[in-house]
Tab-separated table of C-alpha atoms in Angstrom:
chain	number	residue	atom	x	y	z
A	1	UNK	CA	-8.027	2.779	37.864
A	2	UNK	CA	-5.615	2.941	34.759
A	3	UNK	CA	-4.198	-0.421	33.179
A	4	UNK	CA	-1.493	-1.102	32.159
A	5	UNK	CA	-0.216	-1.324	35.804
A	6	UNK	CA	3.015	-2.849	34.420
A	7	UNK	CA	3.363	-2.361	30.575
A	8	UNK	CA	2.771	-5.561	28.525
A	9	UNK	CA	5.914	-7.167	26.348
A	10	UNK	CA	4.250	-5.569	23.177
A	11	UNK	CA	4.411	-2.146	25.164
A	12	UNK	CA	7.759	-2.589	26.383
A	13	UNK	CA	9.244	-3.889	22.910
A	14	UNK	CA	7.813	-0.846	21.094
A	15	UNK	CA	9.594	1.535	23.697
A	16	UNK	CA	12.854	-0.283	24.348
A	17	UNK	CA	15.326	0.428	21.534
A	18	UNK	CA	17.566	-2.589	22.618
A	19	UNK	CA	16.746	-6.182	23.423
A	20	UNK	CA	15.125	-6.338	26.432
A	21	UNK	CA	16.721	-9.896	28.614
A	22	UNK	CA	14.351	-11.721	31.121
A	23	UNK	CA	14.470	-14.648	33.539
A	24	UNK	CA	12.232	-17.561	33.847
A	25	UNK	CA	10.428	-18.109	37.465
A	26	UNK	CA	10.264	-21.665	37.385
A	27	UNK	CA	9.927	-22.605	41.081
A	28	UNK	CA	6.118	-21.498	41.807
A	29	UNK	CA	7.350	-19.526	44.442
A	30	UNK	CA	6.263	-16.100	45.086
A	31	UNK	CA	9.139	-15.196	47.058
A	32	UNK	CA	11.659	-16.349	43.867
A	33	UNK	CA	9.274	-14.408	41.556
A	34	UNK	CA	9.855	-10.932	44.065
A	35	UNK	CA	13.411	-11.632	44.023
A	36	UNK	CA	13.584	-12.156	40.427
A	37	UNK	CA	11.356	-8.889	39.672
A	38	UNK	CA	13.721	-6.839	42.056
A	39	UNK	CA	16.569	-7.785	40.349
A	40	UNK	CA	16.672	-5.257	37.267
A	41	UNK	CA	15.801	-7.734	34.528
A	42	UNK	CA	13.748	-6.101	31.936
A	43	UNK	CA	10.862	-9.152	32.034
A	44	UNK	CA	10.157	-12.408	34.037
A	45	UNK	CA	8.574	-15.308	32.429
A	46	UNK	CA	5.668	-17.057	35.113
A	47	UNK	CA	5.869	-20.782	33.913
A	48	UNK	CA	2.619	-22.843	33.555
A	49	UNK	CA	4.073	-25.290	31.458
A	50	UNK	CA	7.222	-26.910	33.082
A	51	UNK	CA	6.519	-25.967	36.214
A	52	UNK	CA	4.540	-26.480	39.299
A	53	UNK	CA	1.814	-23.532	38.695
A	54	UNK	CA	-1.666	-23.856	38.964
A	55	UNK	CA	-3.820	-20.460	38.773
A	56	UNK	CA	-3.416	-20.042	42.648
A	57	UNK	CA	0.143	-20.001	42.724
A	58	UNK	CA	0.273	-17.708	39.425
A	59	UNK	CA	-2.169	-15.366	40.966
A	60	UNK	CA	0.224	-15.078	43.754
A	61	UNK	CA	3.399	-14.445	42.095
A	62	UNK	CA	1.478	-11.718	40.059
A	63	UNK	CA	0.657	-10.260	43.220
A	64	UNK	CA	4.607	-10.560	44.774
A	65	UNK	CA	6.154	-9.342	40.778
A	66	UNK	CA	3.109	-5.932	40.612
A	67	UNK	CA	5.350	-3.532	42.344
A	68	UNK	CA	8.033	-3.683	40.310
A	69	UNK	CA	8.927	-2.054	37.170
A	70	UNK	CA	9.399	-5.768	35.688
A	71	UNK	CA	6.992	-6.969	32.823
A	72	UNK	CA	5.176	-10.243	33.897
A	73	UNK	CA	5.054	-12.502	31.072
A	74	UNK	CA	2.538	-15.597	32.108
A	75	UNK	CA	3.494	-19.089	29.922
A	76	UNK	CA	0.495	-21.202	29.689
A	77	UNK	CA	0.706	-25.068	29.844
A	78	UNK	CA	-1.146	-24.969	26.148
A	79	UNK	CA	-3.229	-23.374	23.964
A	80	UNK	CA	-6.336	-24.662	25.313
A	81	UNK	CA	-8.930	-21.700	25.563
A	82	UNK	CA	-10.452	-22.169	28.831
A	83	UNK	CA	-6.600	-22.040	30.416
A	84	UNK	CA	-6.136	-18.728	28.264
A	85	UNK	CA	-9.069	-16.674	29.414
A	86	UNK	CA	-8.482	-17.993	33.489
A	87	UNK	CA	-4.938	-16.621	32.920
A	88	UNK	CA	-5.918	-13.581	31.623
A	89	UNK	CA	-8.659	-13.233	34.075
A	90	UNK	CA	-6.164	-13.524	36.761
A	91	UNK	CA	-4.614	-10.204	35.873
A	92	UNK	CA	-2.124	-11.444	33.443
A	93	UNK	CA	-1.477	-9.082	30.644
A	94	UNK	CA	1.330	-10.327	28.594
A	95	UNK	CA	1.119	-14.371	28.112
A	96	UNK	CA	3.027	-16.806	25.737
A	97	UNK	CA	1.565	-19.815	24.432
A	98	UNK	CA	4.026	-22.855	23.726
A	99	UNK	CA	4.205	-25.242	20.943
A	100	UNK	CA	2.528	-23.324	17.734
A	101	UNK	CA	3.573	-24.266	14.767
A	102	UNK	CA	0.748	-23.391	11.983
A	103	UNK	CA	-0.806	-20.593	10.988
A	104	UNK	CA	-4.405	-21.555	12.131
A	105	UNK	CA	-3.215	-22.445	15.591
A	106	UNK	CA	-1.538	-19.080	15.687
A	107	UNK	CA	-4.921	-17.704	14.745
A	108	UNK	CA	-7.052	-20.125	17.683
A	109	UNK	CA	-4.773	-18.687	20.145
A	110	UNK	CA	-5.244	-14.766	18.995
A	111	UNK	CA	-8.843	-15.911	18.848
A	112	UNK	CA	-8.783	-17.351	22.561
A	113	UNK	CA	-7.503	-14.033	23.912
A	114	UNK	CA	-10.014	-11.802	21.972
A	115	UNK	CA	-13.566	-10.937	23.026
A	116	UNK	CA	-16.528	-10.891	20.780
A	117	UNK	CA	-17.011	-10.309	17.879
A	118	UNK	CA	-12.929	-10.782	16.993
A	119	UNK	CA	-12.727	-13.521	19.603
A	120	UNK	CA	-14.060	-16.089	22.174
A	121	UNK	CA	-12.469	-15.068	25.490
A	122	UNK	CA	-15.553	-15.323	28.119
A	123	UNK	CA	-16.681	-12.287	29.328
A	124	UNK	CA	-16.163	-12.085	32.949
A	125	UNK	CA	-14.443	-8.875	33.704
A	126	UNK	CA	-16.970	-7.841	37.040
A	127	UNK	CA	-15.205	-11.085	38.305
A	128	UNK	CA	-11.901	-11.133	37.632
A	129	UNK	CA	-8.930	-9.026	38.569
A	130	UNK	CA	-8.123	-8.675	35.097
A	131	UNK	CA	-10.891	-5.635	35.116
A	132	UNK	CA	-9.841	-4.766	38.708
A	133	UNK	CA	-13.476	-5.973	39.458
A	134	UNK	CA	-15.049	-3.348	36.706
A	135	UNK	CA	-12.741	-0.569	38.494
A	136	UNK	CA	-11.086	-0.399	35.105
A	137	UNK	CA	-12.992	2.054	32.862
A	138	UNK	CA	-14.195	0.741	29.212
A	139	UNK	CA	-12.134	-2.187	29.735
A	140	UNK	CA	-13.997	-4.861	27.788
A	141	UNK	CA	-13.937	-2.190	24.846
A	142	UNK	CA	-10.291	-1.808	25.319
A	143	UNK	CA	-9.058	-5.081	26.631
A	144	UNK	CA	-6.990	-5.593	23.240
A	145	UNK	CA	-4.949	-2.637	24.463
A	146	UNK	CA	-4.308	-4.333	27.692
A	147	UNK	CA	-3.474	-7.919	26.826
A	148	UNK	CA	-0.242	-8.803	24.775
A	149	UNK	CA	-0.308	-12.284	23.196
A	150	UNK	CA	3.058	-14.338	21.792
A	151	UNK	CA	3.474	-17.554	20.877
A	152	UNK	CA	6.182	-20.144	20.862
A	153	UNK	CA	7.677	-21.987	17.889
A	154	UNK	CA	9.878	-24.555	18.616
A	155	UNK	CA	9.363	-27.266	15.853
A	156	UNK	CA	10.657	-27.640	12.304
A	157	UNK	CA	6.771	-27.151	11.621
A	158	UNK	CA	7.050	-23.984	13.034
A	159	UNK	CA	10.089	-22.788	12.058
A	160	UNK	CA	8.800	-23.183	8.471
A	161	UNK	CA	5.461	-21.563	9.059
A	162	UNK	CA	7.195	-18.979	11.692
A	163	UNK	CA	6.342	-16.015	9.115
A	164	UNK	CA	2.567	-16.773	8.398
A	165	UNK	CA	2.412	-17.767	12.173
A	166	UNK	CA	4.111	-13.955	12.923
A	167	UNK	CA	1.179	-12.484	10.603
A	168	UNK	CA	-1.510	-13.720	12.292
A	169	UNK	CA	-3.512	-10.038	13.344
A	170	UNK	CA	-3.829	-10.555	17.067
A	171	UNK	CA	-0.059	-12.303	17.405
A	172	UNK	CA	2.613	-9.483	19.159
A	173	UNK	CA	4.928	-11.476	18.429
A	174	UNK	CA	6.879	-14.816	18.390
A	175	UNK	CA	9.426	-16.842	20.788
A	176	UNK	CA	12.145	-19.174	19.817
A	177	UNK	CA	12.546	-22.146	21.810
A	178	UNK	CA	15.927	-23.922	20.833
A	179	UNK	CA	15.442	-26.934	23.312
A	180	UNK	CA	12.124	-28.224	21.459
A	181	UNK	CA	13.764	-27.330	18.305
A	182	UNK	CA	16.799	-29.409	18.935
A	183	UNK	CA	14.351	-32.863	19.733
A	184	UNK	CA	11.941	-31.668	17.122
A	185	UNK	CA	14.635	-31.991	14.124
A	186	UNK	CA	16.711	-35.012	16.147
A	187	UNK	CA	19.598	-33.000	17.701
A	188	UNK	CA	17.906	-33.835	21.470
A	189	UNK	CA	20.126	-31.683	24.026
A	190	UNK	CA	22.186	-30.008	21.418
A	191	UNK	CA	20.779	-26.298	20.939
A	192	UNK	CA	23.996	-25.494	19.799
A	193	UNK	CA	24.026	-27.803	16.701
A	194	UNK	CA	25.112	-25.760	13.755
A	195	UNK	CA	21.364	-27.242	12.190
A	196	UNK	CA	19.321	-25.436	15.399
A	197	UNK	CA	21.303	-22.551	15.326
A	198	UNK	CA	20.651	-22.269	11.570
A	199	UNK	CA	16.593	-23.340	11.993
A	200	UNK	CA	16.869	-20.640	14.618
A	201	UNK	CA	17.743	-17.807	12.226
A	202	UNK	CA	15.385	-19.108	9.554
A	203	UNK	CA	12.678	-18.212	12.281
A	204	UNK	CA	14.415	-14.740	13.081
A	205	UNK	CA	14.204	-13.948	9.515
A	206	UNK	CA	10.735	-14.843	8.783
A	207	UNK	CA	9.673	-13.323	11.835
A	208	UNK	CA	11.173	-10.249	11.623
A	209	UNK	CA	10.188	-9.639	7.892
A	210	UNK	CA	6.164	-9.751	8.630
A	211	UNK	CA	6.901	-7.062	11.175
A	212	UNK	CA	6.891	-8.583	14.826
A	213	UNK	CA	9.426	-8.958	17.294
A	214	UNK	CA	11.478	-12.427	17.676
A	215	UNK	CA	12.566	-13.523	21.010
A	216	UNK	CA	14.603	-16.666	21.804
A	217	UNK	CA	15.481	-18.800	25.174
A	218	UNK	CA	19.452	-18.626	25.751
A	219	UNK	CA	21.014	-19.488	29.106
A	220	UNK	CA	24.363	-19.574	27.590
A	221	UNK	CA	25.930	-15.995	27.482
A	222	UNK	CA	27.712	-16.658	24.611
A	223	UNK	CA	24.518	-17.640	22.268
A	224	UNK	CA	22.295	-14.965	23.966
A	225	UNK	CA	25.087	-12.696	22.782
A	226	UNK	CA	25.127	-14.128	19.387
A	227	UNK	CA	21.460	-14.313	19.312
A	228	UNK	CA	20.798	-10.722	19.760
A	229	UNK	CA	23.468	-9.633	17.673
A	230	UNK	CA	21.454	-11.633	15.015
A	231	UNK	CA	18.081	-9.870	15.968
A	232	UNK	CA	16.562	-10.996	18.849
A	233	UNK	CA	14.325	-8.765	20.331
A	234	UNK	CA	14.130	-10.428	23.286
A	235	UNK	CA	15.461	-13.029	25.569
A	236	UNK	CA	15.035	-14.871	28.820
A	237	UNK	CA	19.317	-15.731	30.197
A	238	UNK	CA	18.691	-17.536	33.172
A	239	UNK	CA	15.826	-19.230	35.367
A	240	UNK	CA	15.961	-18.854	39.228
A	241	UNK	CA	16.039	-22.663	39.687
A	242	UNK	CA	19.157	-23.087	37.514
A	243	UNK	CA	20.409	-20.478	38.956
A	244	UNK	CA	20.093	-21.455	42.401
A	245	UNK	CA	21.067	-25.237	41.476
A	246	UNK	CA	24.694	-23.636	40.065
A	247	UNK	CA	25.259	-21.585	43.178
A	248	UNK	CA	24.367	-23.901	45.710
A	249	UNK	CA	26.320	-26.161	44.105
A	250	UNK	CA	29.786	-23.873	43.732
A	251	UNK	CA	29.018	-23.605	47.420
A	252	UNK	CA	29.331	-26.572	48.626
A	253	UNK	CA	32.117	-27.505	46.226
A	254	UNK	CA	34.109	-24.694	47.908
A	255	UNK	CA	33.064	-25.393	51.720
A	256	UNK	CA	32.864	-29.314	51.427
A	257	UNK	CA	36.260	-31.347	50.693
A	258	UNK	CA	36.090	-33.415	47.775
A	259	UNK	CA	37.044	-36.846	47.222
A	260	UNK	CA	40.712	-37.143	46.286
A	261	UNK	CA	41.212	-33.718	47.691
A	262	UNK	CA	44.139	-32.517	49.173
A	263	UNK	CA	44.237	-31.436	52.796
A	264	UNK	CA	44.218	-28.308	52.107
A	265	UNK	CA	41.612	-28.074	50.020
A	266	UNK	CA	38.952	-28.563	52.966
A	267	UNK	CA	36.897	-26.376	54.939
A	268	UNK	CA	39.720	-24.685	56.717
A	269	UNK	CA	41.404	-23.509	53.266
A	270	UNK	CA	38.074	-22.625	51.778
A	271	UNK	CA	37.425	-20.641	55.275
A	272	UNK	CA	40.714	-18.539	55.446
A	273	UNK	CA	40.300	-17.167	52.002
A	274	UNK	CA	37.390	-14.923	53.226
């Protein structure tokens, strides 16, 4: 049985010659994964980290995303080791690890999803879907060529380490997170301070000039607009909860009359204008 089943972000990045633009799946629900996968974005992110995801409900959404030509990209709550190889055990091949912002936690996380002798993953591949239950041929020898491995900076730490952090052998490549970067340099809520947006191309820069792709979070169209005009390689525009939240909510503003509204600006007006 081959692997990759679905080509990892590192695969996809090399092949794409544009940025590729992904949505987050932050509900835990497989069904919201399926319909996000279906929907033509190049890459959905599975959230450990702000989300309600434990390795069941990740395993499941894995299962609901695998028929589509969608690259899964799994976040992990941390970089804690024993989180990273039970992720990657559970099939994921393309995972992003949050809050990095040195060089030798860049190199514990490349470390974590390695096996011996260039690593300390645990070997468990008859076990774990991962290997396809050993179906996969030679894939402890290969596994490097099946697992891709980012990580996320998103602290003035990082941002100023971003290029050793990008060097690390074993790193595919590095993810901007503006919201952290906002609190992290005392702009809380405002990734659109001209000081983020500016921290934000320091890290594009560095990234970009050891040789891996830089990828940032933008939900405004605008900035994601900007943002890969400056570089980015790629981007997640949208998460099915917000996006849900903003349509159910122009729903019921256009079905339910508001206070102070005129009369006609009730159901029945709403109704005739379908």
């Amino acid at each position: 049985m081959p692997l990759p089943l679905n080509p990892t972000l590192r695969h996809r990045l090399q092949e794409a010659g544009r940025p590729l633009f992904g949505g987050w799946v932050c509900s835990g629900s497989p069904v919201m994964a399926e319909v996000m996968a279906g929907s033509g974005l190049d890459w959905i992110l599975i959230d450990m980290e702000h989300a309600p995801n434990g390795l069941e409900s990740v395993l499941s959404q894995l299962h609901a995303v695998s028929g589509y030509p969608v690259t899964a990209v799994v976040r992990v709550p941390s970089a804690d080791p024993v989180i990273i190889k039970q992720v990657l055990d559970l099939g994921a091949q393309t995972i992003l690890v949050p809050m990095v912002s040195t060089e030798e936690q860049a190199r514990s996380v490349a470390a974590a999803a390695q096996y011996p002798p260039h690593g300390i993953r645990g070997v468990g591949s008859a076990l774990a879907r991962s290997a396809r239950w050993n179906r996969v041929p030679d894939y402890l020898q290969n596994a490097a060529e099946h697992v891709s491995v980012f990580v996320q900076v998103e602290t003035g730490e990082g941002v100023e380490n971003a290029r050793a952090i990008a060097a690390v052998d074993g790193i595919d490549g590095v993810f901007v997170g503006p919201s952290d970067l906002a609190a992290s340099l005392g702009f809380l809520g405002r990734q659109g301070h001209p000081e983020v947006v500016a921290a934000v191309g320091r890290a594009f820069a560095d990234v970009t000039a050891a040789g891996k792709p830089v990828g940032v979070n933008a939900f405004d169209p605008q900035a994601a607009a900007d943002y890969a005009e400056a570089g980015a390689a790629f981007l997640l525009v949208g998460a099915d909860v917000a996006l849900t939240a903003r349509a159910s909510e122009a729903l019921a503003a256009r079905f339910i009359p508001q206070p102070g509204a005129g009369e006609d600006d009730g159901v029945s007006g709403a109704t005739t204008s379908y």
